[in-house]
Coordinates of C-alpha atoms in Angstrom, one line a residue:
Chain A
M1 CA 113.7 83.6 98.3
K2 CA 111.1 86.3 98.9
K3 CA 112.6 88.3 101.6
M4 CA 110.3 90.5 102.8
I5 CA 109.8 93.2 106.4
I6 CA 105.8 95.0 105.8
A7 CA 106.0 97.4 107.6
S8 CA 102.3 99.9 109.4
T9 CA 104.4 102.4 109.6
S10 CA 107.9 104.1 109.5
T11 CA 108.0 106.1 113.3
V12 CA 105.8 104.4 116.5
Y13 CA 104.2 107.2 118.3
G14 CA 106.7 109.2 120.9
S15 CA 110.1 107.0 118.9
E16 CA 112.4 108.2 116.6
Y17 CA 112.2 107.4 112.5
L18 CA 112.4 103.6 112.4
E19 CA 113.6 103.6 115.7
Y20 CA 111.3 100.4 116.9
L21 CA 112.0 98.5 113.4
M22 CA 115.8 98.6 114.2
P23 CA 116.7 95.3 115.8
T24 CA 114.4 93.5 113.4
L25 CA 116.7 95.9 110.0
E26 CA 119.8 94.7 111.4
N27 CA 119.1 91.2 111.1
F28 CA 117.3 91.5 108.1
F29 CA 119.8 93.2 106.8
K30 CA 123.0 92.4 108.0
D31 CA 124.6 90.8 104.5
V32 CA 123.7 93.9 102.9
A33 CA 126.1 97.1 102.9
C34 CA 123.7 99.7 100.6
I35 CA 119.9 99.7 100.4
L36 CA 117.5 101.7 97.7
F37 CA 115.3 104.0 98.9
I38 CA 112.7 104.6 97.0
P39 CA 111.6 108.1 97.9
Y40 CA 108.3 108.2 95.9
A41 CA 105.6 108.5 97.4
R42 CA 106.9 112.0 99.0
P43 CA 105.0 112.2 102.9
G44 CA 103.8 116.1 103.4
G45 CA 105.9 117.3 99.7
I46 CA 109.3 116.7 101.1
T47 CA 112.0 116.2 98.3
Y48 CA 113.5 112.7 97.2
D49 CA 116.8 114.6 98.4
A50 CA 115.6 115.5 102.1
Y51 CA 113.7 112.2 102.8
T52 CA 116.5 110.3 101.2
E53 CA 118.6 112.2 104.1
I54 CA 115.7 110.7 106.5
A55 CA 116.3 107.5 105.6
A56 CA 119.9 107.7 105.4
A57 CA 120.1 109.2 108.8
A58 CA 118.5 106.4 110.3
F59 CA 120.2 103.4 108.6
K60 CA 123.6 105.1 109.0
K61 CA 123.5 104.3 112.6
M62 CA 123.4 100.6 111.8
G63 CA 126.6 101.3 109.6
K64 CA 124.5 101.2 106.5
E65 CA 124.8 103.8 103.4
V66 CA 121.4 104.3 101.5
K67 CA 121.1 105.8 98.4
G68 CA 118.6 107.5 96.9
I69 CA 117.3 106.0 93.2
H70 CA 116.8 109.8 91.9
K71 CA 120.5 109.7 92.1
F72 CA 120.8 106.8 89.5
E73 CA 121.0 107.7 86.2
N74 CA 118.5 104.7 85.0
C75 CA 116.8 103.7 87.5
K76 CA 116.1 100.2 86.3
S77 CA 119.1 99.2 86.3
A78 CA 119.7 100.3 89.8
V79 CA 116.7 98.5 91.2
H80 CA 118.6 95.6 89.4
E81 CA 121.5 96.1 91.0
A82 CA 120.3 96.3 94.5
Q83 CA 121.0 94.4 97.2
A84 CA 118.2 95.6 98.8
I85 CA 115.3 98.4 98.3
F86 CA 113.5 99.8 101.1
V87 CA 109.7 101.8 99.4
G88 CA 109.7 104.8 101.8
G89 CA 105.8 106.2 103.1
G90 CA 104.4 109.0 102.0
N91 CA 101.0 109.6 99.4
T92 CA 100.1 106.1 97.8
F93 CA 98.6 107.3 94.7
L94 CA 101.9 109.2 94.0
L95 CA 104.6 106.5 95.0
V96 CA 102.4 104.3 92.4
K97 CA 101.9 106.8 89.4
T98 CA 106.0 107.7 89.9
L99 CA 106.5 103.9 89.5
Y100 CA 104.6 103.5 86.9
E101 CA 106.1 106.3 84.6
K102 CA 109.4 105.3 86.1
Q103 CA 107.9 101.9 84.0
L104 CA 109.4 100.6 87.8
I105 CA 106.5 98.0 89.2
S106 CA 107.2 94.8 87.2
V107 CA 110.9 95.0 87.7
I108 CA 110.3 95.2 91.5
K109 CA 108.9 92.4 91.6
K110 CA 111.0 90.5 89.7
E111 CA 114.2 91.1 91.7
V112 CA 112.2 91.0 94.4
E113 CA 110.6 87.4 93.7
K114 CA 114.5 86.5 92.9
G115 CA 115.8 87.6 96.5
T116 CA 116.8 91.4 96.3
L117 CA 115.6 91.9 99.6
Y118 CA 112.7 94.8 101.0
L119 CA 111.5 96.7 103.1
G120 CA 108.7 99.1 102.4
T121 CA 106.8 101.5 105.2
S122 CA 103.1 102.7 104.8
A123 CA 102.5 103.8 100.7
G124 CA 105.7 101.6 100.8
S125 CA 103.4 98.0 102.3
N126 CA 100.4 98.6 100.4
I127 CA 102.0 99.0 97.2
C128 CA 102.7 94.8 98.5
G129 CA 100.0 93.8 97.8
P130 CA 97.8 93.2 94.7
T131 CA 95.8 96.6 94.6
M132 CA 96.8 100.0 96.3
K133 CA 92.4 99.9 96.7
T134 CA 92.7 100.0 100.1
T135 CA 95.0 103.0 100.8
N136 CA 94.0 105.5 102.9
D137 CA 95.1 108.2 101.2
M138 CA 93.8 110.9 99.5
P139 CA 94.4 110.7 94.9
I140 CA 96.5 113.6 94.7
V141 CA 97.6 112.4 91.0
Y142 CA 95.8 110.0 88.7
P143 CA 97.9 107.2 88.7
P144 CA 98.1 104.9 85.4
S145 CA 96.3 101.5 87.4
F146 CA 95.7 101.1 91.4
K147 CA 97.7 97.4 90.4
T148 CA 101.0 97.4 92.6
L149 CA 103.7 94.9 93.4
G150 CA 101.7 91.4 93.9
L151 CA 104.0 89.8 96.1
I152 CA 101.3 88.6 99.2
N153 CA 97.9 88.3 98.0
F154 CA 96.6 89.5 99.8
N155 CA 95.6 93.2 100.3
I156 CA 97.7 95.4 103.2
N157 CA 95.1 98.5 105.2
P158 CA 98.6 100.3 107.3
H159 CA 98.3 102.3 109.9
Y160 CA 94.9 100.2 111.0
L161 CA 92.4 102.5 113.3
D162 CA 89.7 100.7 115.0
P163 CA 86.1 102.5 114.9
D164 CA 85.8 104.8 118.5
P165 CA 83.4 104.2 120.0
K166 CA 83.4 107.3 121.8
S167 CA 83.6 109.6 118.2
K168 CA 80.9 111.9 117.1
H169 CA 82.5 112.0 113.7
K170 CA 80.2 110.8 111.1
G171 CA 82.0 110.4 108.1
E172 CA 83.5 106.3 107.5
T173 CA 84.9 103.7 110.1
R174 CA 88.6 102.1 108.3
E175 CA 86.1 99.1 109.4
T176 CA 82.8 100.2 106.6
R177 CA 85.6 101.2 104.2
I178 CA 87.1 98.2 104.0
K179 CA 83.8 96.1 104.1
E180 CA 82.8 98.9 101.2
F181 CA 86.3 97.5 99.1
H182 CA 84.5 94.0 99.4
Q183 CA 81.6 94.5 97.8
F184 CA 84.3 94.9 94.6
N185 CA 87.1 92.9 95.2
N186 CA 88.0 89.7 96.5
S187 CA 91.2 90.1 98.5
P188 CA 91.8 89.7 101.5
V189 CA 93.1 92.5 103.1
L190 CA 94.9 92.6 106.7
G191 CA 94.1 95.6 109.1
L192 CA 98.3 96.3 110.1
R193 CA 98.3 98.7 113.1
E194 CA 101.1 101.7 114.0
G195 CA 104.0 98.8 115.6
S196 CA 103.2 96.1 113.9
W197 CA 105.0 94.1 110.4
L198 CA 105.5 91.2 108.5
E199 CA 108.2 89.2 108.2
V200 CA 108.0 87.5 104.2
K201 CA 110.3 84.6 103.2
A202 CA 109.4 82.2 100.7
K203 CA 105.9 82.2 101.4
E204 CA 106.2 82.3 104.9
I205 CA 104.2 85.3 106.1
L206 CA 104.5 86.1 110.3
L207 CA 102.5 89.0 112.1
K208 CA 105.2 90.5 114.7
G209 CA 105.8 93.2 116.9
D210 CA 103.5 93.6 119.7
L211 CA 99.8 94.2 118.6
S212 CA 97.4 92.0 117.1
A213 CA 96.3 92.4 113.0
R214 CA 92.0 92.2 111.7
L215 CA 91.8 90.0 108.9
F216 CA 88.9 91.2 106.7
R217 CA 88.0 88.0 104.7
K218 CA 84.6 89.3 102.0
K219 CA 81.6 88.2 103.4
E220 CA 82.9 86.4 106.5
I221 CA 82.8 88.5 110.3
P222 CA 86.6 90.0 110.5
E223 CA 88.7 88.0 112.7
E224 CA 91.5 89.3 115.3
I225 CA 95.7 87.3 114.4
P226 CA 97.5 87.4 117.2
A227 CA 101.9 88.8 116.7
G228 CA 103.5 86.0 115.9
I229 CA 100.9 84.4 113.5
R230 CA 101.5 82.6 109.7
V231 CA 99.1 84.8 108.2
D232 CA 99.3 82.6 105.2
Q233 CA 98.6 79.8 107.1
K234 CA 95.6 82.2 107.7
L235 CA 94.2 82.7 103.7
Chain B
M1 CA 70.7 130.2 87.3
K2 CA 72.5 127.3 89.6
K3 CA 71.4 126.7 92.7
M4 CA 73.1 124.0 94.7
I5 CA 73.3 122.9 97.9
I6 CA 77.1 121.5 99.4
A7 CA 76.6 119.6 102.1
S8 CA 79.5 118.5 104.2
T9 CA 77.4 115.5 105.7
S10 CA 73.8 113.8 105.1
T11 CA 73.8 113.5 109.1
V12 CA 75.1 114.9 112.2
Y13 CA 76.0 113.1 114.9
G14 CA 72.6 111.5 117.7
S15 CA 70.4 113.5 115.1
E16 CA 68.5 111.2 112.1
Y17 CA 69.3 111.7 108.3
L18 CA 69.2 114.9 106.7
E19 CA 67.3 116.1 109.9
Y20 CA 70.2 119.5 110.4
L21 CA 68.7 120.7 107.0
M22 CA 65.4 119.6 106.6
P23 CA 64.1 124.0 107.0
T24 CA 66.7 124.5 104.4
L25 CA 65.5 122.0 101.7
E26 CA 61.8 122.5 102.5
N27 CA 62.9 125.9 101.5
F28 CA 65.2 125.3 98.9
F29 CA 63.0 122.3 97.2
K30 CA 59.4 124.5 98.4
D31 CA 59.0 124.5 94.0
V32 CA 59.6 120.8 93.4
A33 CA 57.4 117.4 94.1
C34 CA 59.2 115.6 93.0
I35 CA 63.7 114.6 92.7
L36 CA 65.8 112.5 91.3
F37 CA 68.7 110.6 93.5
I38 CA 70.9 109.4 92.6
P39 CA 72.4 106.0 95.0
Y40 CA 75.2 104.8 92.6
A41 CA 77.9 105.4 95.9
R42 CA 76.4 103.2 97.8
P43 CA 77.3 103.5 101.4
G44 CA 78.1 100.7 102.6
G45 CA 77.8 98.9 100.2
I46 CA 74.2 99.2 100.3
T47 CA 71.8 98.5 97.2
Y48 CA 70.0 101.1 95.6
D49 CA 66.8 100.4 95.9
A50 CA 67.6 100.2 100.2
Y51 CA 69.2 104.1 99.8
T52 CA 67.2 105.0 97.3
E53 CA 64.5 104.4 100.3
I54 CA 66.7 106.2 103.0
A55 CA 66.3 109.3 101.2
A56 CA 62.4 109.0 100.0
A57 CA 61.5 108.5 103.9
A58 CA 63.4 112.0 104.5
F59 CA 61.5 113.6 102.2
K60 CA 58.6 112.0 103.0
K61 CA 58.1 113.9 105.9
M62 CA 58.1 117.1 103.7
G63 CA 55.3 116.0 101.5
K64 CA 58.2 115.3 98.0
E65 CA 58.4 112.3 96.4
V66 CA 62.0 110.6 95.9
K67 CA 62.5 108.8 92.4
G68 CA 65.8 106.4 92.2
I69 CA 67.9 107.0 88.7
H70 CA 68.1 103.8 88.3
K71 CA 65.0 103.3 88.3
F72 CA 65.0 105.1 85.2
E73 CA 65.4 103.4 81.4
N74 CA 67.3 106.1 80.5
C75 CA 69.0 108.0 82.5
K76 CA 70.5 110.5 80.7
S77 CA 66.5 111.6 80.1
A78 CA 66.4 111.1 83.6
V79 CA 68.1 113.8 84.6
H80 CA 67.4 116.5 81.6
E81 CA 63.7 115.6 83.0
A82 CA 64.4 116.3 86.7
Q83 CA 63.4 119.2 88.3
A84 CA 66.1 118.9 91.8
I85 CA 68.3 116.1 91.9
F86 CA 70.2 115.4 94.8
V87 CA 73.4 112.5 95.1
G88 CA 74.2 110.7 97.8
G89 CA 77.2 110.2 99.8
G90 CA 79.3 107.2 100.3
N91 CA 81.6 105.9 97.8
T92 CA 83.5 108.3 96.2
F93 CA 85.6 105.9 93.2
L94 CA 81.9 104.2 93.0
L95 CA 80.2 107.5 92.3
V96 CA 82.1 108.7 89.9
K97 CA 83.1 105.2 88.0
T98 CA 79.8 105.1 87.6
L99 CA 79.0 108.1 86.4
Y100 CA 81.0 108.1 83.8
E101 CA 79.8 104.8 83.2
K102 CA 76.1 105.9 82.5
Q103 CA 78.1 109.2 80.5
L104 CA 76.4 111.5 83.1
I105 CA 79.0 114.0 84.3
S106 CA 78.7 116.6 81.5
V107 CA 74.7 116.0 81.6
I108 CA 74.3 116.7 85.4
K109 CA 77.0 119.6 85.0
K110 CA 74.7 121.3 82.3
E111 CA 71.0 120.7 83.6
V112 CA 72.1 122.2 86.6
E113 CA 74.2 125.4 85.3
K114 CA 71.2 125.8 84.1
G115 CA 69.0 125.9 87.1
T116 CA 68.0 121.8 88.2
L117 CA 67.9 122.3 92.0
Y118 CA 71.5 120.1 92.6
L119 CA 71.8 118.7 96.6
G120 CA 74.8 117.0 97.8
T121 CA 75.9 115.1 101.0
S122 CA 79.5 114.2 101.1
A123 CA 80.6 112.7 98.0
G124 CA 77.7 113.5 96.5
S125 CA 79.9 117.1 97.6
N126 CA 83.4 116.7 96.4
I127 CA 82.0 115.7 93.2
C128 CA 81.2 119.5 92.6
G129 CA 84.3 120.5 92.4
P130 CA 86.8 120.3 89.8
T131 CA 88.1 117.4 91.1
M132 CA 87.6 114.5 93.2
K133 CA 90.9 114.2 94.3
T134 CA 90.5 116.0 98.7
T135 CA 87.8 112.6 98.8
N136 CA 88.2 110.3 102.0
D137 CA 87.1 107.7 100.9
M138 CA 89.5 104.3 99.6
P139 CA 89.7 103.5 95.8
I140 CA 88.1 100.1 96.4
V141 CA 87.5 101.0 92.7
Y142 CA 89.1 102.8 90.0
P143 CA 86.8 105.7 87.4
P144 CA 88.1 106.4 83.9
S145 CA 89.3 110.1 86.1
F146 CA 88.7 111.8 88.3
K147 CA 87.7 115.3 87.6
T148 CA 84.1 115.8 88.1
L149 CA 81.1 118.1 88.0
G150 CA 83.5 121.6 88.6
L151 CA 80.1 123.2 89.4
I152 CA 82.6 125.0 91.6
N153 CA 85.7 126.0 90.8
F154 CA 87.6 124.9 94.7
N155 CA 87.8 121.2 96.1
I156 CA 85.6 120.0 99.1
N157 CA 86.9 118.2 102.0
P158 CA 83.8 117.0 103.3
H159 CA 83.9 115.5 106.7
Y160 CA 87.0 118.2 107.4
L161 CA 88.6 117.1 110.7
D162 CA 91.0 118.8 113.1
P163 CA 93.9 117.0 113.9
D164 CA 93.8 115.7 117.7
P165 CA 96.6 116.9 119.6
K166 CA 95.8 114.4 121.3
S167 CA 96.5 111.6 119.3
K168 CA 98.2 109.5 119.4
H169 CA 98.5 107.8 115.6
K170 CA 101.0 108.8 113.0
G171 CA 99.3 108.1 109.6
E172 CA 98.9 112.2 107.9
T173 CA 96.3 114.4 109.5
R174 CA 93.7 116.3 107.0
E175 CA 95.4 118.9 106.9
T176 CA 99.1 117.3 105.8
R177 CA 96.6 115.0 103.0
I178 CA 95.2 118.8 102.0
K179 CA 98.9 120.5 102.0
E180 CA 100.0 117.4 99.9
F181 CA 97.3 117.8 97.0
H182 CA 98.5 121.2 96.8
Q183 CA 102.4 120.0 95.8
F184 CA 100.7 119.0 92.5
N185 CA 97.5 120.9 92.7
N186 CA 96.1 124.4 92.4
S187 CA 92.5 124.5 93.5
P188 CA 92.0 126.2 96.7
V189 CA 89.4 123.1 99.1
L190 CA 87.8 124.1 101.0
G191 CA 87.4 122.0 104.5
L192 CA 83.6 121.9 105.4
R193 CA 82.9 120.1 109.1
E194 CA 80.0 118.3 110.0
G195 CA 77.1 120.2 110.2
S196 CA 78.4 123.0 107.7
W197 CA 76.4 123.0 103.9
L198 CA 77.1 125.9 101.4
E199 CA 74.5 127.6 99.4
V200 CA 75.7 128.2 95.9
K201 CA 72.3 130.6 93.6
A202 CA 74.4 132.0 90.5
K203 CA 78.4 132.4 91.6
E204 CA 77.0 133.7 95.2
I205 CA 78.6 131.2 97.5
L206 CA 77.8 131.3 101.1
L207 CA 78.6 128.8 104.2
K208 CA 75.5 127.9 106.1
G209 CA 75.1 126.4 109.4
D210 CA 77.4 127.0 112.6
L211 CA 80.6 125.9 112.6
S212 CA 83.2 127.9 111.1
A213 CA 84.8 126.0 107.9
R214 CA 88.9 126.3 106.3
L215 CA 90.1 127.3 103.2
F216 CA 93.3 125.9 102.2
R217 CA 94.7 127.5 99.4
K218 CA 99.0 126.4 97.9
K219 CA 101.2 128.1 100.0
E220 CA 99.6 129.8 102.1
I221 CA 98.4 129.4 105.6
P222 CA 95.1 127.8 106.0
E223 CA 92.0 130.3 107.1
E224 CA 88.3 129.6 109.8
I225 CA 86.1 131.1 107.6
P226 CA 83.1 131.4 109.6
A227 CA 79.8 131.0 108.7
G228 CA 77.4 133.4 107.3
I229 CA 80.3 134.8 104.9
R230 CA 81.1 134.6 101.0
V231 CA 83.5 131.9 100.1
D232 CA 83.5 133.0 96.5
Q233 CA 84.8 136.7 98.2
K234 CA 88.2 134.4 99.8
L235 CA 88.8 132.8 96.2

C-alpha cells in the first residue's frame, strides 16, 4: 500500500528543519530504522554530504539513521532495498534531471507503489505529481522531460503564496502562473501553503496542518480546501 | 548595428502598459512606421489577437502601426522584412517553445545583429541572453532547449526582487535561485528591477531608468550597478 507524506516545505518560519513535522514523522517512520535520503535537489548548491548531514541530524532526534543515496555503489539497488525514502527540497529541475540520469524515476515510483514509505518536501513533493510543471524553481539545468513520479494524480505547487494586495510588483502572481499552466495542461493543481502536508494511504489523500490549501481545476474558480479534508474526494 | 531595448517589465505599478517607456520608445522607433509584434508568450493565456491589440493600442499613441506575427502566412519572412520587432512578456517557456517550433530563434538573432530594432519586455527580455535559465516563470510547457537568442552575453533576470527582510516565507529568494544557477552555469546574471531597462547599441549596453540593477557573477559577491552605467564594461 502506498504511504507518503508530501510536505509543502521542510521548514516553517521560526522553527528548525522538519521540526513542525516531527510528531507526524515519528509515527510515519515508527517501524523503520534507516531512511534513504535523496539529496539531488541541492538547495543553494549545497553538497550531497552536507545536505545529508542536515537530514541525518533531524532524524537522529527520533533515533533513526539516514543514509545518502550517493554513498551507495548502485543507486537503483539502494532504492529497491530501502524501507523508506526521503527526497529533500531544493531545485526541482536539478532533482528531476539527476533522477533521469540515474534512471531512478520508474524505480522509485514502483517501490513506493509497493509500499516503501516516501517523504517529500518542496521539490521532493513537486515530483510526486504527474509533472514538475508547477514548480517555482528556476530552470538552471535542462531535464530530459518534465514528467515526474505520477504517484498522485494532480500537481503540487509547494510554498504556495497568496497574492499580496499591497504589492507593487508586476511580475505574475502564483495564481496567474497556475492559470497559465491550465491553458496547456489538464491536471488539477494543489497550492500547498507552508505548514501544510498531505498524508497519502493508498487512494486516500488527507490534507494536514493548520492551513487550508488552494485547489485549482482547469476552467473553474479555485477552491479553498480546509485542513482535515480528503483531497482525493475533491478531484 | 545591433539596437535593442531590453526592459524588465512592460508595466510599472500605477501606470499604463509601456507608459514609463514611451519617451524612450518614441526616440528608438522614430524612423519606423510599423512594428512586428511577437505575442507567443501569451501572459495569463491571452489570445494572440487580444495581446496584439494591447500592444497596438500603446503604439497608436505615437502613430506607429503594430502587426502580430501570427497574421503573416510566413513568419520567417515577416521577421526578415520587419524594420522593428517587439517580443512581449508572458510565459518564457511557452515563448521559447513556440519560437523553436516556428524555427525563429536563429532568424530573429541574425536580423537583430544586422540592425532590425528589437524591443523586449519581461520574457521578451529574458530570451536576449544566452539561455532562459534565469526566468521566473513556471515550466508549463517543455521547450526543446533552454538556449535563447544570445544577443547579449549575460543572462537577464527580469522583475528582479530584493529579499524581503520581513518575510516569513521559506521559499527560495531570487538571490538564492541565481546562486543555484551559478552552480551549473558561468554566465553573469543581471537582476533588472521593474522600471529599469537596457539600451543596446552594438557592443555598448547602458542601464537606464531610475534604479540600480544587481549583477551576479559566478563565485563573486553581487554588485549594485547604478543607472547610467555601461553594463558591458562591468562584465
